[in-house]
Short mmCIF file of C-alpha atoms in Angstrom, two decimals:
data_model
loop_
_atom_site.label_atom_id
_atom_site.label_comp_id
_atom_site.label_asym_id
_atom_site.label_seq_id
_atom_site.Cartn_x
_atom_site.Cartn_y
_atom_site.Cartn_z
CA MET A 1 -5.99 152.20 122.85
CA GLY A 2 -7.81 149.76 124.71
CA ASN A 3 -8.50 149.63 128.50
CA ASN A 4 -7.20 153.98 128.81
CA ASP A 5 -11.21 154.40 128.69
CA GLN A 6 -11.78 153.09 131.77
CA PHE A 7 -8.89 154.66 133.07
CA GLU A 8 -11.21 157.96 135.75
CA VAL A 9 -9.30 161.20 134.92
CA ASN A 10 -10.39 163.09 138.28
CA THR A 11 -7.16 165.13 138.45
CA ALA A 12 -4.30 166.57 136.60
CA ARG A 13 -2.19 163.52 137.35
CA ASP A 14 -4.88 161.60 136.05
CA ALA A 15 -4.53 163.19 133.38
CA LEU A 16 -0.88 163.61 133.45
CA SER A 17 -1.60 159.60 133.41
CA LEU A 18 -3.51 159.38 130.47
CA LEU A 19 -1.42 161.69 127.93
CA THR A 20 1.87 159.70 129.38
CA ILE A 21 0.19 156.32 127.95
CA LYS A 22 -0.98 158.15 124.71
CA MET A 23 2.25 159.86 124.25
CA TYR A 24 3.61 156.24 124.52
CA ASP A 25 1.04 155.27 121.88
CA LYS A 26 2.41 157.19 119.41
CA PHE A 27 5.86 157.71 119.75
CA GLY A 28 7.12 154.34 121.20
CA LYS A 29 10.96 154.62 123.07
CA GLU A 30 11.28 158.06 121.43
CA ALA A 31 8.90 159.72 124.04
CA LEU A 32 10.42 158.12 127.64
CA LEU A 33 13.57 160.88 127.86
CA GLU A 34 10.30 163.66 127.67
CA ILE A 35 7.81 161.72 129.76
CA GLU A 36 9.74 160.70 132.36
CA GLU A 37 11.89 164.13 132.54
CA VAL A 38 7.90 166.06 132.72
CA TRP A 39 7.10 163.55 135.44
CA TYR A 40 10.53 164.68 137.24
CA LYS A 41 9.29 167.67 137.80
CA LEU A 42 6.14 166.90 138.63
CA GLY A 43 7.48 164.91 141.64
CA LEU A 44 10.07 167.55 142.62
CA SER A 45 7.07 170.10 142.72
CA ILE A 46 5.29 167.37 145.29
CA GLY A 47 7.97 166.73 146.79
CA LYS A 48 9.05 170.18 148.02
CA LYS A 49 5.50 170.90 149.36
CA MET A 50 5.69 167.47 150.97
CA LYS A 51 9.06 168.71 153.09
CA LYS A 52 7.49 171.31 154.89
CA SER A 53 4.37 169.35 156.08
CA LEU A 54 7.84 166.47 158.08
CA SER A 55 9.19 167.03 161.06
CA GLU A 56 11.95 165.19 159.88
CA ASN A 57 13.14 164.91 156.74
CA GLY A 58 15.35 161.69 155.79
CA LEU A 59 14.20 159.34 153.37
CA GLY A 60 12.58 156.99 156.13
CA ALA A 61 9.73 160.07 157.27
CA VAL A 62 9.23 160.31 153.68
CA GLY A 63 8.69 157.33 152.78
CA GLN A 64 6.06 156.64 155.76
CA LEU A 65 4.88 159.99 154.93
CA PHE A 66 4.37 158.40 150.71
CA VAL A 67 2.69 155.15 152.52
CA ASP A 68 0.64 156.90 154.67
CA SER A 69 -0.82 159.24 151.85
CA GLY A 70 -0.84 156.30 149.71
CA ARG A 71 -3.23 154.23 151.97
CA LYS A 72 -5.25 156.96 152.71
CA ARG A 73 -6.41 157.07 148.86
CA GLY A 74 -7.21 153.40 149.18
CA THR A 75 -3.73 151.43 147.56
CA LYS A 76 -2.66 148.61 149.16
CA ILE A 77 0.78 148.80 150.24
CA ASP A 78 3.09 147.01 151.69
CA ILE A 79 6.40 148.18 153.48
CA ILE A 80 9.37 145.69 152.92
CA GLU A 81 12.21 147.99 154.41
CA LEU A 82 12.35 151.68 155.37
CA THR A 83 15.29 153.47 156.54
CA ASP A 84 17.15 156.72 156.01
CA GLN A 85 19.18 154.70 152.78
CA LYS A 86 16.71 152.79 152.22
CA PHE A 87 12.60 152.57 150.75
CA HIS A 88 11.44 149.31 149.53
CA ILE A 89 8.17 148.99 149.01
CA LYS A 90 5.41 146.52 147.90
CA GLY A 91 1.82 147.87 146.21
CA TYR A 92 -0.87 145.73 144.30
CA SER A 93 -2.25 147.99 142.01
CA CYS A 94 -0.97 151.07 139.72
CA GLY A 95 -2.55 154.31 140.32
CA LEU A 96 -1.70 155.72 136.80
CA GLY A 97 -3.34 153.27 134.83
CA LEU A 98 0.05 151.69 133.98
CA LYS A 99 -1.11 148.79 133.93
CA GLY A 100 0.18 145.89 130.80
CA LYS A 101 1.64 148.73 129.17
CA GLY A 102 5.48 147.83 129.02
CA ARG A 103 8.17 148.74 132.22
CA GLU A 104 9.98 150.96 129.97
CA LEU A 105 6.61 153.63 130.41
CA CYS A 106 6.58 152.30 133.90
CA LYS A 107 10.65 153.89 134.82
CA ALA A 108 9.79 156.52 133.08
CA ALA A 109 6.21 158.07 135.17
CA MET A 110 8.29 156.50 138.11
CA GLY A 111 10.71 159.99 137.34
CA CYS A 112 7.62 161.40 139.86
CA ASP A 113 8.98 159.29 143.07
CA ARG A 114 11.96 159.20 142.40
CA GLY A 115 11.66 163.35 142.24
CA ILE A 116 9.44 163.43 145.60
CA PHE A 117 11.90 161.16 147.33
CA GLU A 118 14.92 163.69 146.26
CA ALA A 119 13.25 167.05 146.68
CA ALA A 120 11.42 165.68 149.97
CA ALA A 121 14.54 164.16 151.69
CA GLY A 122 17.51 166.55 150.12
CA VAL A 123 19.31 163.39 149.02
CA PRO A 124 20.08 162.39 145.87
CA VAL A 125 17.74 158.77 145.20
CA LYS A 126 18.43 155.57 143.10
CA LEU A 127 14.75 153.45 142.10
CA LYS A 128 14.93 150.24 141.04
CA ILE A 129 11.91 148.61 139.82
CA ASP A 130 11.97 144.86 140.46
CA LYS A 131 8.41 143.92 139.29
CA THR A 132 5.62 146.01 138.25
CA VAL A 133 1.76 145.38 137.02
CA ALA A 134 3.54 147.52 133.94
CA ASP A 135 4.12 144.31 133.04
CA ASN A 136 1.56 142.28 134.54
CA ASP A 137 3.13 141.11 137.24
CA ASP A 138 0.58 140.28 140.38
CA PHE A 139 2.39 143.48 142.12
CA CYS A 140 5.17 145.99 141.71
CA GLU A 141 7.99 145.67 143.79
CA VAL A 142 10.12 149.21 143.94
CA ILE A 143 13.08 150.59 145.93
CA ILE A 144 14.37 153.41 146.61
CA GLU A 145 18.04 153.91 147.85
CA GLN A 146 19.66 157.76 149.18
CA THR A 147 22.87 157.92 146.53
CA SER A 148 25.38 160.55 148.89
#
């Protein structure tokens, strides 16, 4: 499994990340739908809680809180665009330990972020990954857009 031994498990999310990597290593592409479903459900739960702490409820407000929370954890994030229709960011590390693990696994785990935004903003969204450290890109570039 390579560098998974270096991935510290300090939270339930860290444990899910490690389990995600292990299941993908063992079952490959066959596990991706189930992995994404579990991450999405976690995102919905997080997003429902997040919504309660927002004074506004739109994609822009959710995006700002998402970035602020990441920055508090020490994650370097650049906002490219932040409106109530579009959230576009660059991130420079993977808090899920997916660096070098591949785009498919990144997309499945990003079901969490899709769930967070849908539940917190109260609108359906689509998530697009332009670049990802999971593919050994220098940074992640993610766009979340409202679909309705």
